[in-house]
PDB file of C-alpha atoms and ligand atoms in Angstrom:
ATOM      1  CA  MET A   1       0.000   0.000   0.000  1.00 98.00           C
ATOM      2  CA  GLN A   2       1.345   3.398  -1.020  1.00 98.00           C
ATOM      3  CA  ILE A   3       0.798   6.183   1.538  1.00 98.00           C
ATOM      4  CA  VAL A   4       0.765   9.769   0.268  1.00 99.00           C
ATOM      5  CA  SER A   5      -0.058  13.145   1.773  1.00 98.00           C
ATOM      6  CA  THR A   6       0.009  15.601  -1.132  1.00 98.00           C
ATOM      7  CA  ILE A   7      -2.536  16.166  -3.882  1.00 98.00           C
ATOM      8  CA  ALA A   8       0.099  15.872  -6.630  1.00 98.00           C
ATOM      9  CA  GLU A   9       1.107  12.430  -5.328  1.00 98.00           C
ATOM     10  CA  VAL A  10      -2.517  11.248  -5.282  1.00 98.00           C
ATOM     11  CA  ARG A  11      -3.071  12.375  -8.861  1.00 98.00           C
ATOM     12  CA  THR A  12       0.041  10.573 -10.110  1.00 98.00           C
ATOM     13  CA  ALA A  13      -0.734   7.393  -8.175  1.00 98.00           C
ATOM     14  CA  VAL A  14      -4.400   7.288  -9.226  1.00 98.00           C
ATOM     15  CA  ARG A  15      -3.485   7.770 -12.885  1.00 98.00           C
ATOM     16  CA  ALA A  16      -1.206   4.716 -12.619  1.00 98.00           C
ATOM     17  CA  LEU A  17      -3.902   2.684 -10.832  1.00 98.00           C
ATOM     18  CA  HIS A  18      -6.438   3.520 -13.559  1.00 97.00           C
ATOM     19  CA  THR A  19      -4.015   2.307 -16.213  1.00 98.00           C
ATOM     20  CA  GLU A  20      -2.882  -0.805 -14.359  1.00 98.00           C
ATOM     21  CA  LYS A  21      -6.060  -1.919 -12.612  1.00 97.00           C
ATOM     22  CA  GLY A  22      -9.026  -0.249 -14.293  1.00 96.00           C
ATOM     23  CA  SER A  23     -11.769   1.158 -12.082  1.00 98.00           C
ATOM     24  CA  VAL A  24     -10.932   2.975  -8.851  1.00 98.00           C
ATOM     25  CA  GLY A  25     -13.095   2.654  -5.723  1.00 99.00           C
ATOM     26  CA  PHE A  26     -12.761   5.229  -2.947  1.00 99.00           C
ATOM     27  CA  VAL A  27     -13.420   4.898   0.791  1.00 99.00           C
ATOM     28  CA  PRO A  28     -13.166   8.222   2.640  1.00 99.00           C
ATOM     29  CA  THR A  29     -12.737   7.956   6.431  1.00 98.00           C
ATOM     30  CA  MET A  30     -11.667   9.927   9.476  1.00 98.00           C
ATOM     31  CA  GLY A  31      -9.507   7.048  10.714  1.00 98.00           C
ATOM     32  CA  ALA A  32      -9.837   5.223  14.061  1.00 98.00           C
ATOM     33  CA  LEU A  33     -10.829   2.356  11.818  1.00 98.00           C
ATOM     34  CA  HIS A  34     -13.063  -0.534  12.859  1.00 98.00           C
ATOM     35  CA  ALA A  35     -14.825  -3.426  11.142  1.00 98.00           C
ATOM     36  CA  GLY A  36     -17.413  -1.036   9.648  1.00 98.00           C
ATOM     37  CA  HIS A  37     -14.706   0.806   7.727  1.00 98.00           C
ATOM     38  CA  ARG A  38     -13.078  -2.477   6.777  1.00 98.00           C
ATOM     39  CA  SER A  39     -16.351  -3.760   5.309  1.00 98.00           C
ATOM     40  CA  LEU A  40     -16.516  -0.670   3.059  1.00 98.00           C
ATOM     41  CA  VAL A  41     -13.025  -1.475   1.806  1.00 99.00           C
ATOM     42  CA  GLN A  42     -13.982  -5.119   1.218  1.00 98.00           C
ATOM     43  CA  ILE A  43     -17.041  -4.103  -0.795  1.00 98.00           C
ATOM     44  CA  ALA A  44     -14.918  -1.649  -2.794  1.00 98.00           C
ATOM     45  CA  ARG A  45     -12.305  -4.354  -3.346  1.00 98.00           C
ATOM     46  CA  ALA A  46     -14.940  -6.730  -4.721  1.00 98.00           C
ATOM     47  CA  ARG A  47     -16.345  -4.136  -7.145  1.00 98.00           C
ATOM     48  CA  CYS A  48     -13.307  -2.175  -8.331  1.00 98.00           C
ATOM     49  CA  GLY A  49      -9.886  -2.955  -9.755  1.00 98.00           C
ATOM     50  CA  ALA A  50      -8.145  -0.643  -7.282  1.00 98.00           C
ATOM     51  CA  VAL A  51      -9.086   0.764  -3.862  1.00 99.00           C
ATOM     52  CA  VAL A  52      -8.082   4.181  -2.554  1.00 99.00           C
ATOM     53  CA  ALA A  53      -8.815   5.111   1.075  1.00 99.00           C
ATOM     54  CA  SER A  54      -8.387   8.445   2.798  1.00 99.00           C
ATOM     55  CA  ILE A  55      -7.868   9.316   6.435  1.00 99.00           C
ATOM     56  CA  PHE A  56      -8.611  12.933   7.263  1.00 98.00           C
ATOM     57  CA  VAL A  57     -10.177  14.255  10.454  1.00 98.00           C
ATOM     58  CA  ASN A  58     -11.990  17.103   8.763  1.00 98.00           C
ATOM     59  CA  PRO A  59     -12.076  20.176  11.031  1.00 98.00           C
ATOM     60  CA  THR A  60     -14.864  21.925   9.106  1.00 98.00           C
ATOM     61  CA  GLN A  61     -17.459  19.296  10.003  1.00 98.00           C
ATOM     62  CA  PHE A  62     -16.943  19.729  13.756  1.00 98.00           C
ATOM     63  CA  GLY A  63     -18.716  22.470  15.708  1.00 97.00           C
ATOM     64  CA  PRO A  64     -16.668  24.763  17.997  1.00 95.00           C
ATOM     65  CA  LYS A  65     -17.672  22.778  21.106  1.00 94.00           C
ATOM     66  CA  GLU A  66     -17.359  19.345  19.515  1.00 96.00           C
ATOM     67  CA  ASP A  67     -14.660  16.700  19.765  1.00 95.00           C
ATOM     68  CA  PHE A  68     -12.276  17.622  16.891  1.00 97.00           C
ATOM     69  CA  SER A  69      -9.182  17.884  19.075  1.00 97.00           C
ATOM     70  CA  ARG A  70      -9.858  14.693  21.028  1.00 96.00           C
ATOM     71  CA  TYR A  71     -11.227  12.648  18.095  1.00 97.00           C
ATOM     72  CA  PRO A  72      -9.322   9.318  18.220  1.00 97.00           C
ATOM     73  CA  ARG A  73      -6.265   9.241  15.960  1.00 98.00           C
ATOM     74  CA  THR A  74      -4.745   5.763  15.520  1.00 98.00           C
ATOM     75  CA  PHE A  75      -2.748   6.167  12.312  1.00 98.00           C
ATOM     76  CA  ALA A  76      -0.312   3.250  12.699  1.00 98.00           C
ATOM     77  CA  GLU A  77      -3.089   0.731  13.440  1.00 98.00           C
ATOM     78  CA  ASP A  78      -5.217   2.184  10.638  1.00 98.00           C
ATOM     79  CA  CYS A  79      -2.397   1.726   8.118  1.00 98.00           C
ATOM     80  CA  ALA A  80      -1.962  -1.900   9.205  1.00 98.00           C
ATOM     81  CA  ALA A  81      -5.720  -2.532   8.841  1.00 98.00           C
ATOM     82  CA  LEU A  82      -5.888  -0.966   5.368  1.00 98.00           C
ATOM     83  CA  GLN A  83      -2.759  -2.824   4.295  1.00 98.00           C
ATOM     84  CA  ALA A  84      -4.329  -6.100   5.456  1.00 98.00           C
ATOM     85  CA  GLU A  85      -7.414  -5.272   3.353  1.00 98.00           C
ATOM     86  CA  GLN A  86      -5.151  -4.784   0.316  1.00 98.00           C
ATOM     87  CA  VAL A  87      -5.866  -1.101  -0.148  1.00 98.00           C
ATOM     88  CA  ASP A  88      -3.706   0.183  -3.021  1.00 98.00           C
ATOM     89  CA  LEU A  89      -3.351   3.807  -1.980  1.00 99.00           C
ATOM     90  CA  LEU A  90      -3.924   5.743   1.234  1.00 99.00           C
ATOM     91  CA  PHE A  91      -4.298   9.529   1.091  1.00 99.00           C
ATOM     92  CA  ALA A  92      -3.657  11.086   4.511  1.00 99.00           C
ATOM     93  CA  PRO A  93      -3.342  14.849   4.037  1.00 98.00           C
ATOM     94  CA  GLU A  94      -2.540  17.565   6.552  1.00 98.00           C
ATOM     95  CA  VAL A  95      -5.257  20.138   7.275  1.00 98.00           C
ATOM     96  CA  ALA A  96      -3.234  22.837   5.452  1.00 98.00           C
ATOM     97  CA  THR A  97      -3.172  20.668   2.319  1.00 98.00           C
ATOM     98  CA  MET A  98      -6.952  20.393   2.239  1.00 98.00           C
ATOM     99  CA  TYR A  99      -7.643  23.940   3.406  1.00 98.00           C
ATOM    100  CA  PRO A 100      -5.206  26.677   2.385  1.00 97.00           C
ATOM    101  CA  ALA A 101      -5.414  29.609   4.806  1.00 96.00           C
ATOM    102  CA  ASP A 102      -7.556  31.670   2.427  1.00 96.00           C
ATOM    103  CA  ALA A 103      -9.886  28.817   1.361  1.00 96.00           C
ATOM    104  CA  SER A 104     -13.288  30.430   0.859  1.00 97.00           C
ATOM    105  CA  THR A 105     -15.470  27.973  -1.063  1.00 98.00           C
ATOM    106  CA  VAL A 106     -18.137  25.940   0.724  1.00 98.00           C
ATOM    107  CA  VAL A 107     -20.541  23.337  -0.700  1.00 98.00           C
ATOM    108  CA  ARG A 108     -23.985  23.783   0.872  1.00 98.00           C
ATOM    109  CA  VAL A 109     -26.695  21.268   0.078  1.00 98.00           C
ATOM    110  CA  GLU A 110     -29.644  23.547   0.768  1.00 98.00           C
ATOM    111  CA  GLY A 111     -32.645  21.993   2.503  1.00 95.00           C
ATOM    112  CA  LEU A 112     -30.894  18.789   3.479  1.00 98.00           C
ATOM    113  CA  ARG A 113     -28.085  20.642   5.258  1.00 98.00           C
ATOM    114  CA  ASP A 114     -30.250  21.470   8.266  1.00 98.00           C
ATOM    115  CA  ARG A 115     -32.162  18.220   8.707  1.00 98.00           C
ATOM    116  CA  LEU A 116     -31.455  15.507  11.335  1.00 98.00           C
ATOM    117  CA  ASP A 117     -27.753  15.813  12.282  1.00 98.00           C
ATOM    118  CA  GLY A 118     -27.685  19.104  10.405  1.00 98.00           C
ATOM    119  CA  ALA A 119     -30.279  20.507  12.816  1.00 98.00           C
ATOM    120  CA  SER A 120     -28.327  19.398  15.907  1.00 96.00           C
ATOM    121  CA  ARG A 121     -24.911  20.211  14.461  1.00 97.00           C
ATOM    122  CA  PRO A 122     -25.232  23.486  12.504  1.00 97.00           C
ATOM    123  CA  GLY A 123     -22.803  23.603   9.590  1.00 98.00           C
ATOM    124  CA  HIS A 124     -21.842  19.926   9.969  1.00 98.00           C
ATOM    125  CA  PHE A 125     -23.134  18.890   6.553  1.00 98.00           C
ATOM    126  CA  ASP A 126     -21.511  21.906   4.859  1.00 98.00           C
ATOM    127  CA  GLY A 127     -18.190  20.614   6.175  1.00 98.00           C
ATOM    128  CA  VAL A 128     -18.978  17.057   5.051  1.00 98.00           C
ATOM    129  CA  ALA A 129     -20.159  18.100   1.562  1.00 99.00           C
ATOM    130  CA  THR A 130     -17.199  20.431   1.064  1.00 98.00           C
ATOM    131  CA  VAL A 131     -14.545  17.908   2.076  1.00 99.00           C
ATOM    132  CA  VAL A 132     -16.113  15.051   0.099  1.00 99.00           C
ATOM    133  CA  ALA A 133     -16.437  17.262  -3.008  1.00 99.00           C
ATOM    134  CA  LYS A 134     -12.757  18.162  -2.635  1.00 98.00           C
ATOM    135  CA  LEU A 135     -11.742  14.522  -2.085  1.00 99.00           C
ATOM    136  CA  PHE A 136     -13.734  13.454  -5.158  1.00 99.00           C
ATOM    137  CA  HIS A 137     -11.955  16.090  -7.247  1.00 98.00           C
ATOM    138  CA  ILE A 138      -8.558  15.044  -5.902  1.00 98.00           C
ATOM    139  CA  VAL A 139      -9.009  11.263  -6.182  1.00 98.00           C
ATOM    140  CA  GLN A 140     -11.425  11.184  -9.156  1.00 98.00           C
ATOM    141  CA  PRO A 141     -12.795   7.740  -8.256  1.00 98.00           C
ATOM    142  CA  ASP A 142     -15.264   5.784 -10.371  1.00 98.00           C
ATOM    143  CA  ALA A 143     -17.227   4.751  -7.272  1.00 98.00           C
ATOM    144  CA  ALA A 144     -17.297   5.799  -3.617  1.00 99.00           C
ATOM    145  CA  PHE A 145     -18.430   3.694  -0.666  1.00 99.00           C
ATOM    146  CA  PHE A 146     -20.366   5.022   2.337  1.00 98.00           C
ATOM    147  CA  GLY A 147     -21.971   3.403   5.376  1.00 98.00           C
ATOM    148  CA  GLN A 148     -25.719   3.216   5.990  1.00 98.00           C
ATOM    149  CA  LYS A 149     -24.994   4.130   9.626  1.00 98.00           C
ATOM    150  CA  ASP A 150     -24.580   7.739   8.470  1.00 98.00           C
ATOM    151  CA  ALA A 151     -27.814   7.725   6.445  1.00 98.00           C
ATOM    152  CA  ALA A 152     -28.375  11.488   6.542  1.00 98.00           C
ATOM    153  CA  GLN A 153     -24.816  12.070   5.346  1.00 98.00           C
ATOM    154  CA  VAL A 154     -25.483   9.717   2.437  1.00 98.00           C
ATOM    155  CA  ALA A 155     -28.648  11.649   1.508  1.00 98.00           C
ATOM    156  CA  VAL A 156     -26.687  14.926   1.541  1.00 98.00           C
ATOM    157  CA  LEU A 157     -23.828  13.504  -0.525  1.00 98.00           C
ATOM    158  CA  ARG A 158     -26.084  11.784  -3.057  1.00 98.00           C
ATOM    159  CA  ARG A 159     -27.877  15.087  -3.634  1.00 98.00           C
ATOM    160  CA  MET A 160     -24.551  16.895  -3.987  1.00 98.00           C
ATOM    161  CA  VAL A 161     -23.286  14.348  -6.533  1.00 98.00           C
ATOM    162  CA  ARG A 162     -26.497  14.673  -8.533  1.00 98.00           C
ATOM    163  CA  ASP A 163     -26.647  18.469  -8.398  1.00 98.00           C
ATOM    164  CA  LEU A 164     -22.984  18.978  -9.294  1.00 98.00           C
ATOM    165  CA  ASN A 165     -22.948  16.182 -11.918  1.00 98.00           C
ATOM    166  CA  LEU A 166     -19.966  14.538 -10.248  1.00 98.00           C
ATOM    167  CA  PRO A 167     -19.037  11.373 -12.191  1.00 98.00           C
ATOM    168  CA  VAL A 168     -18.920   9.138  -9.114  1.00 98.00           C
ATOM    169  CA  GLU A 169     -21.162   6.149  -8.440  1.00 98.00           C
ATOM    170  CA  MET A 170     -22.342   6.283  -4.820  1.00 98.00           C
ATOM    171  CA  ILE A 171     -22.468   2.859  -3.157  1.00 98.00           C
ATOM    172  CA  LEU A 172     -24.329   2.448   0.128  1.00 98.00           C
ATOM    173  CA  CYS A 173     -22.952  -0.297   2.400  1.00 98.00           C
ATOM    174  CA  PRO A 174     -24.757  -2.000   5.328  1.00 98.00           C
ATOM    175  CA  THR A 175     -24.154  -0.970   8.937  1.00 98.00           C
ATOM    176  CA  VAL A 176     -21.715  -3.282  10.725  1.00 98.00           C
ATOM    177  CA  ARG A 177     -22.621  -3.992  14.350  1.00 98.00           C
ATOM    178  CA  GLU A 178     -20.960  -5.380  17.454  1.00 98.00           C
ATOM    179  CA  ALA A 179     -22.151  -8.861  18.467  1.00 98.00           C
ATOM    180  CA  ASP A 180     -24.758  -7.303  20.809  1.00 98.00           C
ATOM    181  CA  GLY A 181     -26.152  -4.962  18.139  1.00 98.00           C
ATOM    182  CA  LEU A 182     -24.403  -1.653  18.878  1.00 98.00           C
ATOM    183  CA  ALA A 183     -23.472   0.024  15.586  1.00 98.00           C
ATOM    184  CA  MET A 184     -19.699   0.232  15.285  1.00 98.00           C
ATOM    185  CA  SER A 185     -18.414   3.781  15.564  1.00 98.00           C
ATOM    186  CA  SER A 186     -15.058   5.417  16.170  1.00 97.00           C
ATOM    187  CA  ARG A 187     -16.790   7.286  19.006  1.00 97.00           C
ATOM    188  CA  ASN A 188     -17.741   4.055  20.849  1.00 98.00           C
ATOM    189  CA  ARG A 189     -14.296   4.146  22.418  1.00 97.00           C
ATOM    190  CA  TYR A 190     -15.364   7.242  24.383  1.00 97.00           C
ATOM    191  CA  LEU A 191     -17.902   5.108  26.299  1.00 98.00           C
ATOM    192  CA  SER A 192     -17.199   3.856  29.808  1.00 97.00           C
ATOM    193  CA  PRO A 193     -18.200   0.199  30.428  1.00 97.00           C
ATOM    194  CA  GLU A 194     -21.451   1.385  32.031  1.00 97.00           C
ATOM    195  CA  GLU A 195     -22.190   3.781  29.143  1.00 98.00           C
ATOM    196  CA  ARG A 196     -21.372   1.009  26.677  1.00 98.00           C
ATOM    197  CA  ARG A 197     -24.176  -1.031  28.275  1.00 98.00           C
ATOM    198  CA  GLN A 198     -26.553   1.942  28.233  1.00 97.00           C
ATOM    199  CA  ALA A 199     -25.756   2.629  24.569  1.00 98.00           C
ATOM    200  CA  LEU A 200     -27.585  -0.560  23.613  1.00 98.00           C
ATOM    201  CA  VAL A 201     -30.850   1.342  24.058  1.00 98.00           C
ATOM    202  CA  LEU A 202     -30.453   2.621  20.471  1.00 98.00           C
ATOM    203  CA  TRP A 203     -30.382  -0.926  19.122  1.00 98.00           C
ATOM    204  CA  ARG A 204     -33.245  -2.011  21.402  1.00 98.00           C
ATOM    205  CA  ALA A 205     -35.364   0.857  20.084  1.00 98.00           C
ATOM    206  CA  LEU A 206     -34.645  -0.060  16.456  1.00 98.00           C
ATOM    207  CA  GLN A 207     -35.580  -3.677  17.138  1.00 98.00           C
ATOM    208  CA  VAL A 208     -38.829  -2.669  18.842  1.00 98.00           C
ATOM    209  CA  ALA A 209     -39.632  -0.468  15.847  1.00 97.00           C
ATOM    210  CA  GLU A 210     -39.006  -3.283  13.404  1.00 95.00           C
ATOM    211  CA  ALA A 211     -41.255  -5.640  15.379  1.00 96.00           C
ATOM    212  CA  LEU A 212     -44.056  -3.046  15.683  1.00 96.00           C
ATOM    213  CA  VAL A 213     -43.995  -2.307  11.946  1.00 95.00           C
ATOM    214  CA  LYS A 214     -43.939  -5.997  11.070  1.00 92.00           C
ATOM    215  CA  ASN A 215     -46.993  -6.364  13.325  1.00 93.00           C
ATOM    216  CA  GLY A 216     -48.849  -3.723  11.353  1.00 93.00           C
ATOM    217  CA  GLU A 217     -48.062  -0.349  12.952  1.00 94.00           C
ATOM    218  CA  GLN A 218     -48.351   2.276  10.221  1.00 93.00           C
ATOM    219  CA  GLN A 219     -48.445   5.573  12.125  1.00 95.00           C
ATOM    220  CA  SER A 220     -45.077   7.231  12.629  1.00 97.00           C
ATOM    221  CA  ALA A 221     -46.399   9.168  15.640  1.00 97.00           C
ATOM    222  CA  ARG A 222     -47.454   6.012  17.497  1.00 97.00           C
ATOM    223  CA  LEU A 223     -44.233   4.264  16.581  1.00 97.00           C
ATOM    224  CA  LEU A 224     -42.160   7.164  17.884  1.00 98.00           C
ATOM    225  CA  ASP A 225     -44.187   7.246  21.135  1.00 98.00           C
ATOM    226  CA  ALA A 226     -43.390   3.575  21.680  1.00 98.00           C
ATOM    227  CA  LEU A 227     -39.711   4.217  21.033  1.00 98.00           C
ATOM    228  CA  ARG A 228     -39.624   7.140  23.455  1.00 98.00           C
ATOM    229  CA  SER A 229     -40.845   4.667  26.092  1.00 97.00           C
ATOM    230  CA  VAL A 230     -37.932   2.374  25.249  1.00 98.00           C
ATOM    231  CA  PHE A 231     -35.575   5.305  25.821  1.00 98.00           C
ATOM    232  CA  ALA A 232     -37.332   6.121  29.090  1.00 96.00           C
ATOM    233  CA  SER A 233     -36.145   2.701  30.335  1.00 94.00           C
ATOM    234  CA  GLU A 234     -32.566   4.010  30.068  1.00 94.00           C
ATOM    235  CA  PRO A 235     -32.905   7.467  31.594  1.00 89.00           C
ATOM    236  CA  THR A 236     -29.212   8.289  31.270  1.00 92.00           C
ATOM    237  CA  ALA A 237     -29.559   8.187  27.479  1.00 96.00           C
ATOM    238  CA  ARG A 238     -30.908  11.483  26.104  1.00 97.00           C
ATOM    239  CA  ILE A 239     -32.620  11.556  22.705  1.00 98.00           C
ATOM    240  CA  ASP A 240     -31.236  14.205  20.354  1.00 98.00           C
ATOM    241  CA  TYR A 241     -33.557  13.313  17.484  1.00 98.00           C
ATOM    242  CA  LEU A 242     -35.868  10.412  16.775  1.00 98.00           C
ATOM    243  CA  ALA A 243     -37.717  10.561  13.470  1.00 98.00           C
ATOM    244  CA  VAL A 244     -39.284   8.630  10.633  1.00 97.00           C
ATOM    245  CA  VAL A 245     -38.201  10.331   7.421  1.00 97.00           C
ATOM    246  CA  ASP A 246     -37.969   9.860   3.696  1.00 95.00           C
ATOM    247  CA  ALA A 247     -34.453   8.514   3.071  1.00 95.00           C
ATOM    248  CA  ASP A 248     -33.832  10.919   0.170  1.00 96.00           C
ATOM    249  CA  THR A 249     -35.352  14.178   1.435  1.00 97.00           C
ATOM    250  CA  LEU A 250     -34.948  13.520   5.191  1.00 97.00           C
ATOM    251  CA  LEU A 251     -38.407  15.055   5.628  1.00 96.00           C
ATOM    252  CA  PRO A 252     -40.733  13.448   8.215  1.00 96.00           C
ATOM    253  CA  VAL A 253     -43.285  10.955   6.913  1.00 95.00           C
ATOM    254  CA  GLU A 254     -46.538  10.360   8.785  1.00 94.00           C
ATOM    255  CA  ASP A 255     -47.209   6.863   7.517  1.00 93.00           C
ATOM    256  CA  VAL A 256     -44.637   4.169   7.880  1.00 89.00           C
ATOM    257  CA  ARG A 257     -43.938   3.070   4.328  1.00 74.00           C
ATOM    258  CA  ALA A 258     -41.520   0.531   2.934  1.00 69.00           C
ATOM    259  CA  GLY A 259     -38.259   2.370   2.492  1.00 71.00           C
ATOM    260  CA  ALA A 260     -38.872   5.027   5.158  1.00 94.00           C
ATOM    261  CA  LEU A 261     -35.897   5.644   7.386  1.00 97.00           C
ATOM    262  CA  LEU A 262     -36.137   5.493  11.174  1.00 98.00           C
ATOM    263  CA  ALA A 263     -33.242   7.604  12.406  1.00 98.00           C
ATOM    264  CA  VAL A 264     -32.062   8.210  15.942  1.00 98.00           C
ATOM    265  CA  ALA A 265     -29.340  10.235  17.628  1.00 98.00           C
ATOM    266  CA  ALA A 266     -28.847  10.075  21.379  1.00 98.00           C
ATOM    267  CA  TYR A 267     -26.344  11.183  23.962  1.00 98.00           C
ATOM    268  CA  VAL A 268     -25.007   8.526  26.295  1.00 98.00           C
ATOM    269  CA  GLY A 269     -23.042  10.500  28.849  1.00 96.00           C
ATOM    270  CA  SER A 270     -21.364  13.143  26.704  1.00 96.00           C
ATOM    271  CA  THR A 271     -21.011  10.854  23.667  1.00 97.00           C
ATOM    272  CA  ARG A 272     -23.421  11.396  20.793  1.00 97.00           C
ATOM    273  CA  LEU A 273     -24.329   8.179  18.969  1.00 98.00           C
ATOM    274  CA  ILE A 274     -26.437   7.687  15.845  1.00 98.00           C
ATOM    275  CA  ASP A 275     -28.156   4.703  14.294  1.00 98.00           C
ATOM    276  CA  ASN A 276     -30.974   4.004  11.875  1.00 98.00           C
ATOM    277  CA  LEU A 277     -33.070   1.375  10.188  1.00 97.00           C
ATOM    278  CA  ILE A 278     -34.834   1.165   6.847  1.00 95.00           C
ATOM    279  CA  LEU A 279     -38.295   0.159   8.038  1.00 93.00           C
ATOM    280  CA  PRO A 280     -39.732  -3.116   6.738  1.00 85.00           C
ATOM    281  CA  SER A 281     -42.979  -3.295   4.795  1.00 74.00           C
ATOM    282  CA  SER A 282     -46.089  -3.094   7.020  1.00 62.00           C
ATOM    283  CA  ALA A 283     -47.972  -6.354   7.531  1.00 56.00           C
TER     284      ALA A 283
HETATM  285  P1  LIG B   1     -16.047   8.037   9.600  1.00 65.95           P
HETATM  286  O1  LIG B   1     -14.624   7.583   9.716  1.00 65.95           O
HETATM  287  O2  LIG B   1     -16.823   7.922  10.865  1.00 65.95           O
HETATM  288  O3  LIG B   1     -16.181   9.371   8.915  1.00 65.95           O
HETATM  289  O4  LIG B   1     -16.745   6.997   8.616  1.00 65.95           O
HETATM  290  C1  LIG B   1     -16.204   6.719   7.345  1.00 65.95           C
HETATM  291  C2  LIG B   1     -17.184   5.853   6.590  1.00 65.95           C
HETATM  292  O5  LIG B   1     -17.398   4.650   7.315  1.00 65.95           O
HETATM  293  C3  LIG B   1     -18.557   6.522   6.420  1.00 65.95           C
HETATM  294  O6  LIG B   1     -19.061   6.228   5.127  1.00 65.95           O
HETATM  295  C4  LIG B   1     -19.377   5.835   7.486  1.00 65.95           C
HETATM  296  O7  LIG B   1     -20.754   5.784   7.175  1.00 65.95           O
HETATM  297  C5  LIG B   1     -18.779   4.435   7.459  1.00 65.95           C
HETATM  298  N1  LIG B   1     -19.083   3.726   8.696  1.00 65.95           N
HETATM  299  C6  LIG B   1     -18.873   4.164   9.973  1.00 65.95           C
HETATM  300  N2  LIG B   1     -19.335   3.258  10.857  1.00 65.95           N
HETATM  301  C7  LIG B   1     -19.839   2.237  10.126  1.00 65.95           C
HETATM  302  C8  LIG B   1     -20.482   0.993  10.463  1.00 65.95           C
HETATM  303  N3  LIG B   1     -20.694   0.631  11.735  1.00 65.95           N
HETATM  304  N4  LIG B   1     -20.883   0.200   9.447  1.00 65.95           N
HETATM  305  C9  LIG B   1     -20.689   0.557   8.147  1.00 65.95           C
HETATM  306  N5  LIG B   1     -20.096   1.704   7.769  1.00 65.95           N
HETATM  307  C10 LIG B   1     -19.678   2.525   8.746  1.00 65.95           C
END
């Protein structure tokens, strides 16, 4: 695996990969890699001739009071994991490489930018859209791989790709979970053992929702009431948002329909966790 940190090096290396191996798949990450990231690489590996990954903790997607400075950085382990997954090229730029001091262009996906996580984290999706647009222009992949766990992010990025006519196929990959159901996340390592146990309330709520819908529940309002009761059983977990939305527009839907997205964000201690489920068809 070649590791590069400048844009010129990426361009040269990707040109060679295109010639030697054909299609290029791209997996952007913020590092602190886990099995969820690795599954994205495996899916990219299966679909593309070459795989490029990036590790960049993007400052513009963190709010001023968020965890940018303490976000886990485990570069040596990450390199070993990507090497083991046969990644061809890793792009790990410095902040100054991605954002020159006078950088003044921002990609804003209007409408979607302030829904779900965008409502709780103002400006977050502008940072995500801007960095991913830049990474797409730098790497110029044929396809890019994103996790279902960040469903709102995927909706924002799909819209951006469509609106800006970016020639990148967007591939959505399933959420990878711990054995007990907790969605894998780089932020899980912030949890104390007791918080780790409490964090399972997100998974319990999603399972209750799935069972209720399979048993015929069609009203989002009633479903959400039931899920708030599940959260009440774990009073240390605080709901940030809990919503049934259209997976493309992120707008609330009143009737539970096949394909609607149940999305949740909750604080466990000071750690904010997200998870979601594409709801099954009603009975
Ligand atoms: P991050 O490093 O958190 O920015 O995530 C990089 C990519 O990995 C994003 O596309 C995430 O959606 C994806 N990802 C994170 N956690 C998981 C997971 N548990 N399962 C599948 N994909 C994930």
